Short mmCIF file of C-alpha atoms in Angstrom, two decimals:
data_model
loop_
_atom_site.label_atom_id
_atom_site.label_comp_id
_atom_site.label_asym_id
_atom_site.label_seq_id
_atom_site.Cartn_x
_atom_site.Cartn_y
_atom_site.Cartn_z
CA UNK H 1 0.00 -0.03 0.03
CA UNK H 2 1.30 3.43 -0.85
CA UNK H 3 2.75 5.42 2.09
CA UNK H 4 0.14 8.16 1.54
CA UNK H 5 -2.63 5.60 1.96
CA UNK H 6 -1.01 4.39 5.08
CA UNK H 7 -0.19 7.75 6.76
CA UNK H 8 -2.68 10.25 5.37
CA UNK H 9 -4.75 12.28 7.75
CA UNK H 10 -7.71 14.22 6.51
CA UNK H 11 -9.21 17.37 7.75
CA UNK H 12 -12.61 18.90 7.13
CA UNK H 13 -13.30 22.53 8.00
CA UNK H 14 -16.51 24.13 6.98
CA UNK H 15 -15.25 27.65 7.25
CA UNK H 16 -14.88 29.80 4.12
CA UNK H 17 -12.07 28.56 1.88
CA UNK H 18 -9.34 31.06 1.12
CA UNK H 19 -9.92 30.90 -2.65
CA UNK H 20 -13.64 31.49 -2.25
CA UNK H 21 -13.14 34.33 0.22
CA UNK H 22 -10.81 35.96 -2.35
CA UNK H 23 -13.41 35.67 -5.08
CA UNK H 24 -16.11 36.94 -2.89
CA UNK H 25 -14.05 39.85 -1.67
CA UNK H 26 -13.28 40.90 -5.17
CA UNK H 27 -16.98 40.63 -5.99
CA UNK H 28 -18.04 42.71 -3.14
CA UNK H 29 -15.37 45.32 -3.81
CA UNK H 30 -16.90 45.76 -7.20
CA UNK H 31 -20.16 46.99 -5.77
CA UNK H 32 -20.61 50.75 -5.07
CA UNK H 33 -19.10 52.16 -1.92
CA UNK H 34 -21.29 53.96 0.61
CA UNK H 35 -22.91 57.05 -0.52
CA UNK H 36 -21.13 57.00 -3.99
CA UNK H 37 -23.00 55.85 -7.05
CA UNK H 38 -20.77 55.53 -10.03
CA UNK H 39 -22.78 55.11 -13.29
CA UNK H 40 -20.29 53.31 -15.43
CA UNK H 41 -18.00 51.48 -13.12
CA UNK H 42 -17.66 47.71 -13.60
CA UNK H 43 -15.52 45.16 -11.96
CA UNK H 44 -15.35 41.46 -12.20
CA UNK H 45 -13.00 38.98 -10.46
CA UNK H 46 -12.27 36.00 -12.60
CA UNK H 47 -9.88 33.51 -11.16
CA UNK H 48 -8.40 31.31 -13.86
CA UNK H 49 -5.10 29.53 -14.66
CA UNK H 50 -4.26 29.40 -18.33
CA UNK H 51 -1.43 28.68 -20.68
CA UNK H 52 -0.64 28.21 -24.44
CA UNK H 53 -0.50 25.71 -27.20
CA UNK H 54 2.96 24.66 -28.53
CA UNK H 55 2.63 25.05 -32.20
CA UNK H 56 3.48 27.56 -34.92
CA UNK H 57 6.91 28.29 -33.36
CA UNK H 58 8.63 28.46 -36.77
CA UNK H 59 6.51 31.58 -37.63
CA UNK H 60 7.57 33.41 -34.48
CA UNK H 61 10.60 35.57 -33.69
CA UNK H 62 13.81 33.85 -32.66
CA UNK H 63 13.40 35.24 -29.07
CA UNK H 64 9.81 34.08 -28.85
CA UNK H 65 10.86 30.69 -30.14
CA UNK H 66 13.40 30.38 -27.35
CA UNK H 67 10.79 31.35 -24.85
CA UNK H 68 8.36 28.79 -26.08
CA UNK H 69 11.02 26.09 -26.10
CA UNK H 70 11.85 26.78 -22.52
CA UNK H 71 8.67 25.51 -21.47
CA UNK H 72 8.25 21.63 -20.95
CA UNK H 73 6.43 19.90 -23.83
CA UNK H 74 3.12 19.26 -21.95
CA UNK H 75 0.57 20.39 -24.44
CA UNK H 76 -1.99 22.93 -23.39
CA UNK H 77 -1.56 24.58 -20.01
CA UNK H 78 -5.40 25.27 -20.27
CA UNK H 79 -5.92 21.51 -20.17
CA UNK H 80 -3.24 20.69 -17.54
CA UNK H 81 -4.10 23.28 -14.88
CA UNK H 82 -6.96 25.23 -16.40
CA UNK H 83 -10.23 26.23 -14.76
CA UNK H 84 -13.22 24.05 -15.71
CA UNK H 85 -14.54 26.64 -18.17
CA UNK H 86 -11.30 27.60 -19.90
CA UNK H 87 -10.40 23.86 -20.12
CA UNK H 88 -13.60 23.23 -21.92
CA UNK H 89 -12.98 26.23 -24.22
CA UNK H 90 -9.55 24.66 -25.18
CA UNK H 91 -11.02 21.23 -25.70
CA UNK H 92 -13.52 22.69 -28.14
CA UNK H 93 -10.84 24.47 -30.14
CA UNK H 94 -11.89 28.09 -29.23
CA UNK H 95 -8.43 29.34 -28.30
CA UNK H 96 -6.41 31.55 -30.63
CA UNK H 97 -2.66 31.65 -30.65
CA UNK H 98 -1.14 35.20 -30.24
CA UNK H 99 2.54 35.22 -29.73
CA UNK H 100 3.26 38.98 -29.03
CA UNK H 101 6.08 39.98 -26.86
CA UNK H 102 7.00 42.95 -24.69
CA UNK H 103 9.96 43.57 -22.34
CA UNK H 104 9.20 45.17 -18.99
CA UNK H 105 12.09 46.08 -16.72
CA UNK H 106 14.25 43.53 -18.48
CA UNK H 107 11.56 40.79 -18.17
CA UNK H 108 10.33 39.16 -21.28
CA UNK H 109 6.49 38.71 -21.30
CA UNK H 110 4.81 36.77 -24.05
CA UNK H 111 1.07 37.02 -24.74
CA UNK H 112 0.43 33.44 -25.88
CA UNK H 113 -3.19 32.89 -26.57
CA UNK H 114 -6.74 34.23 -26.25
CA UNK H 115 -10.15 32.74 -25.56
CA UNK H 116 -13.29 34.71 -26.06
CA UNK H 117 -16.75 33.11 -26.42
CA UNK H 118 -18.85 36.20 -25.95
CA UNK H 119 -18.68 36.28 -22.08
CA UNK H 120 -15.19 37.11 -20.78
CA UNK H 121 -11.92 37.74 -22.62
CA UNK H 122 -9.12 35.43 -21.43
CA UNK H 123 -5.56 36.27 -22.41
CA UNK H 124 -2.67 33.86 -21.52
CA UNK H 125 0.82 35.05 -20.88
CA UNK H 126 4.16 33.58 -20.23
CA UNK H 127 7.03 35.25 -18.22
CA UNK H 128 10.40 33.78 -19.00
CA UNK H 129 12.49 32.67 -16.03
CA UNK H 130 10.85 35.35 -13.82
CA UNK H 131 12.46 34.04 -10.68
CA UNK H 132 15.84 34.84 -12.03
CA UNK H 133 15.32 38.54 -11.88
CA UNK H 134 14.72 41.11 -9.28
CA UNK H 135 10.96 41.56 -9.03
CA UNK H 136 8.23 41.96 -6.41
CA UNK H 137 5.35 40.07 -7.94
CA UNK H 138 5.07 38.23 -11.17
CA UNK H 139 1.79 40.06 -11.99
CA UNK H 140 2.97 43.54 -11.04
CA UNK H 141 2.86 44.54 -14.72
CA UNK H 142 -1.00 44.02 -14.61
CA UNK H 143 -1.71 46.82 -12.27
CA UNK H 144 -2.83 50.24 -13.41
CA UNK H 145 -3.74 49.42 -17.05
CA UNK H 146 -5.50 51.20 -19.77
CA UNK H 147 -7.72 49.00 -22.05
CA UNK H 148 -9.14 49.85 -25.39
CA UNK H 149 -11.35 48.11 -27.91
CA UNK H 150 -10.46 49.13 -31.49
CA UNK H 151 -8.66 52.20 -30.01
CA UNK H 152 -11.38 53.42 -27.82
CA UNK H 153 -11.28 53.34 -24.09
CA UNK H 154 -13.75 51.13 -22.27
CA UNK H 155 -14.86 50.40 -18.66
CA UNK H 156 -13.80 46.98 -17.54
CA UNK H 157 -13.20 44.60 -14.77
CA UNK H 158 -10.14 42.31 -14.58
CA UNK H 159 -8.86 39.44 -12.46
CA UNK H 160 -6.08 37.03 -12.90
CA UNK H 161 -4.18 34.03 -11.52
CA UNK H 162 -1.08 32.06 -12.60
CA UNK H 163 1.31 29.37 -11.69
CA UNK H 164 5.14 28.92 -11.61
CA UNK H 165 6.26 26.26 -13.85
CA UNK H 166 8.97 23.70 -12.71
CA UNK H 167 11.59 25.33 -15.08
CA UNK H 168 11.15 28.76 -13.36
CA UNK H 169 8.81 30.24 -15.99
CA UNK H 170 5.50 31.77 -15.03
CA UNK H 171 2.22 30.91 -16.87
CA UNK H 172 -0.79 33.08 -16.11
CA UNK H 173 -4.04 34.69 -17.46
CA UNK H 174 -5.78 37.94 -17.24
CA UNK H 175 -9.53 37.55 -17.55
CA UNK H 176 -11.40 40.76 -18.57
CA UNK H 177 -15.10 41.61 -18.61
CA UNK H 178 -15.98 44.55 -20.87
CA UNK H 179 -19.16 46.43 -19.91
CA UNK H 180 -19.89 47.58 -23.42
CA UNK H 181 -21.17 45.37 -26.31
CA UNK H 182 -18.34 43.95 -28.35
CA UNK H 183 -18.17 43.00 -32.04
CA UNK H 184 -17.39 39.60 -33.38
CA UNK H 185 -13.83 40.65 -34.19
CA UNK H 186 -11.86 43.51 -32.52
CA UNK H 187 -8.43 44.57 -31.37
CA UNK H 188 -7.85 44.62 -27.54
CA UNK H 189 -5.28 47.17 -26.59
CA UNK H 190 -3.33 46.77 -23.33
CA UNK H 191 -1.30 49.67 -22.18
CA UNK H 192 0.34 50.30 -18.82
CA UNK H 193 0.06 53.71 -17.17
CA UNK H 194 3.33 52.97 -15.32
CA UNK H 195 5.44 51.03 -17.85
CA UNK H 196 5.89 52.61 -21.31
CA UNK H 197 7.16 49.35 -22.81
CA UNK H 198 3.84 47.63 -22.04
CA UNK H 199 1.77 48.54 -25.03
CA UNK H 200 0.34 45.83 -27.14
CA UNK H 201 -2.61 45.35 -29.46
CA UNK H 202 -4.12 41.76 -29.60
CA UNK H 203 -6.49 40.65 -32.21
CA UNK H 204 -9.50 38.98 -30.61
CA UNK H 205 -12.08 36.65 -32.38
CA UNK H 206 -15.30 35.47 -30.86
CA UNK H 207 -15.57 31.77 -31.19
CA UNK H 208 -18.27 29.33 -30.09
CA UNK H 209 -22.03 29.67 -29.76
CA UNK H 210 -24.27 30.66 -26.85
CA UNK H 211 -27.88 30.55 -25.99
CA UNK H 212 -29.58 33.12 -23.84
CA UNK H 213 -32.95 32.89 -22.05
CA UNK H 214 -34.98 35.67 -20.62
CA UNK H 215 -36.07 34.84 -17.04
CA UNK H 216 -37.83 37.79 -15.40
CA UNK H 217 -38.10 36.11 -11.97
CA UNK H 218 -38.67 38.28 -9.00
CA UNK H 219 -38.06 37.70 -5.28
CA UNK H 220 -39.22 40.25 -2.82
CA UNK H 221 -38.52 40.61 0.88
CA UNK H 222 -39.29 43.48 3.20
CA UNK H 223 -36.13 45.38 2.32
CA UNK H 224 -34.63 43.60 -0.61
CA UNK H 225 -35.73 42.75 -4.25
CA UNK H 226 -33.86 40.26 -6.37
CA UNK H 227 -34.69 40.41 -9.97
CA UNK H 228 -33.13 37.59 -12.21
CA UNK H 229 -33.23 38.92 -15.83
CA UNK H 230 -31.34 36.52 -18.08
CA UNK H 231 -29.44 33.18 -18.15
CA UNK H 232 -26.88 32.69 -20.87
CA UNK H 233 -25.12 29.33 -21.58
CA UNK H 234 -21.60 29.91 -23.01
CA UNK H 235 -19.11 27.30 -23.82
CA UNK H 236 -16.92 28.33 -20.90
CA UNK H 237 -19.50 29.47 -18.32
CA UNK H 238 -23.18 29.85 -17.23
CA UNK H 239 -23.87 33.54 -16.86
CA UNK H 240 -26.67 34.77 -14.56
CA UNK H 241 -27.70 38.34 -14.94
CA UNK H 242 -29.56 39.80 -11.99
CA UNK H 243 -30.26 42.93 -10.06
CA UNK H 244 -30.39 43.55 -6.29
CA UNK H 245 -32.57 46.61 -5.23
CA UNK H 246 -32.77 48.02 -1.80
CA UNK H 247 -33.20 51.46 -0.09
CA UNK H 248 -30.23 53.52 0.86
CA UNK H 249 -30.69 52.85 4.61
CA UNK H 250 -30.40 49.01 4.04
CA UNK H 251 -27.49 49.41 1.89
CA UNK H 252 -25.64 51.54 4.36
CA UNK H 253 -26.40 49.07 7.12
CA UNK H 254 -24.40 46.42 5.06
CA UNK H 255 -27.13 43.96 5.82
CA UNK H 256 -26.66 42.21 2.50
CA UNK H 257 -22.94 42.96 2.07
CA UNK H 258 -22.13 39.20 2.18
CA UNK H 259 -24.84 38.16 -0.17
CA UNK H 260 -23.95 35.34 -2.58
CA UNK H 261 -25.84 32.92 -4.80
CA UNK H 262 -25.94 29.10 -5.25
CA UNK H 263 -27.10 27.68 -8.50
CA UNK H 264 -28.42 24.20 -8.91
CA UNK H 265 -29.41 22.42 -12.18
CA UNK H 266 -32.25 20.11 -12.84
CA UNK H 267 -30.08 17.15 -11.99
CA UNK H 268 -29.48 18.42 -8.42
CA UNK H 269 -25.82 19.39 -9.20
CA UNK H 270 -24.49 22.50 -7.34
CA UNK H 271 -22.69 24.49 -10.08
CA UNK H 272 -19.07 25.63 -9.29
CA UNK H 273 -18.89 29.36 -9.02
CA UNK H 274 -16.26 31.02 -11.17
CA UNK H 275 -16.41 34.70 -10.76
CA UNK H 276 -18.73 37.68 -10.53
CA UNK H 277 -19.01 41.39 -10.49
CA UNK H 278 -21.35 44.30 -11.25
CA UNK H 279 -22.09 47.96 -11.18
CA UNK H 280 -24.34 50.03 -8.95
CA UNK H 281 -26.06 53.37 -8.75
CA UNK H 282 -28.94 55.40 -7.30
CA UNK H 283 -32.23 55.27 -9.07
CA UNK H 284 -35.45 56.69 -7.85
CA UNK H 285 -34.30 56.75 -4.28
CA UNK H 286 -33.24 52.98 -4.48
CA UNK H 287 -29.75 51.48 -4.68
CA UNK H 288 -29.74 49.23 -7.86
CA UNK H 289 -26.87 46.78 -8.14
CA UNK H 290 -26.57 45.06 -11.50
CA UNK H 291 -24.68 41.81 -11.27
CA UNK H 292 -23.37 39.16 -13.47
CA UNK H 293 -22.37 35.82 -11.83
CA UNK H 294 -20.45 33.14 -13.55
CA UNK H 295 -20.66 29.43 -12.92
CA UNK H 296 -19.29 26.27 -14.58
CA UNK H 297 -20.45 25.61 -18.09
CA UNK H 298 -22.97 22.91 -18.80
CA UNK H 299 -22.74 20.26 -21.51
CA UNK H 300 -26.53 20.31 -22.12
CA UNK H 301 -28.99 23.08 -21.44
CA UNK H 302 -31.01 22.05 -18.36
CA UNK H 303 -34.75 22.19 -18.19
CA UNK H 304 -34.43 24.54 -15.23
CA UNK H 305 -32.06 26.25 -12.74
CA UNK H 306 -32.60 26.91 -9.13
CA UNK H 307 -30.98 30.02 -7.76
CA UNK H 308 -30.58 30.34 -4.02
CA UNK H 309 -29.45 33.63 -2.46
CA UNK H 310 -27.69 33.21 0.90
CA UNK H 311 -25.49 35.26 3.38
CA UNK H 312 -22.03 34.19 4.45
CA UNK H 313 -21.28 33.86 8.07
CA UNK H 314 -18.22 36.02 8.41
CA UNK H 315 -17.79 35.95 12.17
CA UNK H 316 -14.22 35.60 13.41
CA UNK H 317 -15.05 32.44 15.28
CA UNK H 318 -12.97 29.71 13.73
CA UNK H 319 -14.86 26.51 12.77
CA UNK H 320 -14.03 23.28 14.37
CA UNK H 321 -11.53 21.10 12.45
CA UNK H 322 -12.26 17.42 12.08
CA UNK H 323 -9.35 15.02 11.76
CA UNK H 324 -9.39 11.32 10.80
CA UNK H 325 -6.89 8.75 9.65
CA UNK H 326 -7.36 7.09 6.34
CA UNK H 327 -7.21 3.28 6.70
CA UNK H 328 -8.22 2.18 3.24
CA UNK H 329 -12.02 2.24 3.50
CA UNK H 330 -14.81 4.79 3.40
CA UNK H 331 -14.26 7.63 5.92
CA UNK H 332 -17.00 10.11 7.01
CA UNK H 333 -16.07 13.62 7.96
CA UNK H 334 -18.93 15.49 9.72
CA UNK H 335 -19.19 19.16 8.84
CA UNK H 336 -21.76 20.35 11.37
CA UNK H 337 -25.01 21.79 10.17
CA UNK H 338 -24.04 21.94 6.54
CA UNK H 339 -23.83 18.13 6.18
CA UNK H 340 -20.88 15.74 5.91
CA UNK H 341 -18.25 14.65 3.38
CA UNK H 342 -17.22 11.03 2.87
CA UNK H 343 -13.78 10.08 1.49
CA UNK H 344 -14.47 7.15 -0.79
CA UNK H 345 -10.99 6.55 -2.10
CA UNK H 346 -7.42 7.78 -2.08
CA UNK H 347 -4.71 7.13 -4.74
CA UNK H 348 -1.22 8.43 -4.96
CA UNK H 349 0.84 8.67 -8.29
CA UNK H 350 3.97 10.73 -9.10
CA UNK H 351 3.50 12.89 -6.08
CA UNK H 352 -0.14 13.68 -6.76
CA UNK H 353 -2.70 12.44 -4.17
CA UNK H 354 -6.23 12.15 -5.60
CA UNK H 355 -9.24 11.89 -3.18
CA UNK H 356 -12.69 10.79 -4.35
CA UNK H 357 -15.29 12.31 -2.03
CA UNK H 358 -18.93 12.40 -1.70
CA UNK H 359 -20.88 15.25 -0.06
CA UNK H 360 -24.23 15.20 1.73
CA UNK H 361 -25.57 18.61 2.50
CA UNK H 362 -26.86 21.89 1.06
CA UNK H 363 -23.75 22.89 -0.86
CA UNK H 364 -21.73 20.01 -2.19
CA UNK H 365 -19.11 22.00 -3.98
CA UNK H 366 -18.09 24.25 -0.98
CA UNK H 367 -18.15 21.10 1.30
CA UNK H 368 -15.72 19.36 -1.02
CA UNK H 369 -13.64 22.50 -1.20
CA UNK H 370 -12.77 22.53 2.47
CA UNK H 371 -10.70 19.29 2.77
CA UNK H 372 -7.00 18.91 2.94
CA UNK H 373 -4.55 16.17 3.86
CA UNK H 374 -1.71 15.99 6.28
CA UNK H 375 1.21 13.55 6.59
CA UNK H 376 2.29 12.03 9.96
CA UNK H 377 4.72 14.89 10.54
CA UNK H 378 1.76 17.39 10.46
CA UNK H 379 2.69 18.85 7.05
CA UNK H 380 -0.42 20.04 5.26
CA UNK H 381 -1.14 19.70 1.63
CA UNK H 382 -3.86 21.60 -0.16
CA UNK H 383 -5.49 21.39 -3.53
CA UNK H 384 -4.25 24.19 -5.86
CA UNK H 385 -7.39 23.64 -8.14
CA UNK H 386 -11.05 23.47 -7.68
CA UNK H 387 -12.58 20.08 -7.05
CA UNK H 388 -13.89 18.37 -10.17
CA UNK H 389 -17.20 16.57 -10.16
CA UNK H 390 -16.96 12.89 -11.12
CA UNK H 391 -18.62 12.54 -14.35
CA UNK H 392 -22.12 11.10 -14.20
CA UNK H 393 -22.50 11.87 -10.55
CA UNK H 394 -24.37 14.69 -8.67
CA UNK H 395 -22.18 15.08 -5.53
CA UNK H 396 -18.92 13.13 -6.03
CA UNK H 397 -15.70 15.11 -6.52
CA UNK H 398 -12.08 14.53 -7.31
CA UNK H 399 -9.63 16.53 -5.18
CA UNK H 400 -5.93 16.57 -6.02
CA UNK H 401 -3.08 17.59 -3.77
CA UNK H 402 0.59 17.81 -4.67
CA UNK H 403 2.49 16.04 -1.85
CA UNK H 404 6.11 15.26 -2.90
#
């Protein structure tokens, strides 16, 4: 029996996962601040890991070719470490090779590929041997940008994430949501307000089809109205367009500051949240927050979706941790009022420990996202990627932890 299967200890903690907290904080920061009502501000936090496809090197500059050759021949980084949506986009052939380079403070940055299906624009980039130079953060160049569409300035929201490769290069993505309507083909301009050398124009092509459905569903409480306007099924995401309407007093009291949404399809599957953001303003004495929330893409359009608003418990009290030793058979980890998670199987291969878990409770995805493993020395290992639902199941997930 593998040493991990003999020595592994599992922990379950129903408190808010760090990755989820980050996504939620970014979403909430996009909403209007107290007593200010911007009319055209938009922000979306999209957390993705992306890469590039290794082809067409002979048509690139010699410097770019060297940059591409420095990356292990692993195929698409989308497929290897990508988000469930961008991975699906890559599998369907929706990515476009870019291959444009800039040099910022002596650091070569290559914009490798794009993905746009009508929802968000994803741009992959590669930083060559970024650990070998004096730098603060690999993504410093992404701050304070000016974006244009066909030469015209636009309001946008942007998020990003990346991963250091074993050879010292850094692969990452910037994910952009443009508020304005976009044409089928356009040029995305990215220019830094701080670094003059960062000034590129990237051709973007919309690929893939989508289906939109008007909803017009209303939920009213004493001090809050939630209006779901439209659901759009993109190849890379399920987009829910909605509005939250409340009076100024309720808004200033922060009663719904930690509002979030759970989406369940007609098969009972809790959809994985990807990102979200919105704009807000004062209209007829009411605060109107216009939101777009993105969830995992669906292979087939469901007959219905159930949308459940809920409030996060953000008290400082730490949730109780549950520990149990894996002994080669099903292991149940209770998670209090939210339900329980059962570990069905554990396998280890090439330093990657894969757990198969099954959840019982109101939010299967978040329950599966709150588990990590420890060795007998107390060293903890966490999953760097979101849990993946086992195909054909409703509430079984695969969790992978790198534990060399």
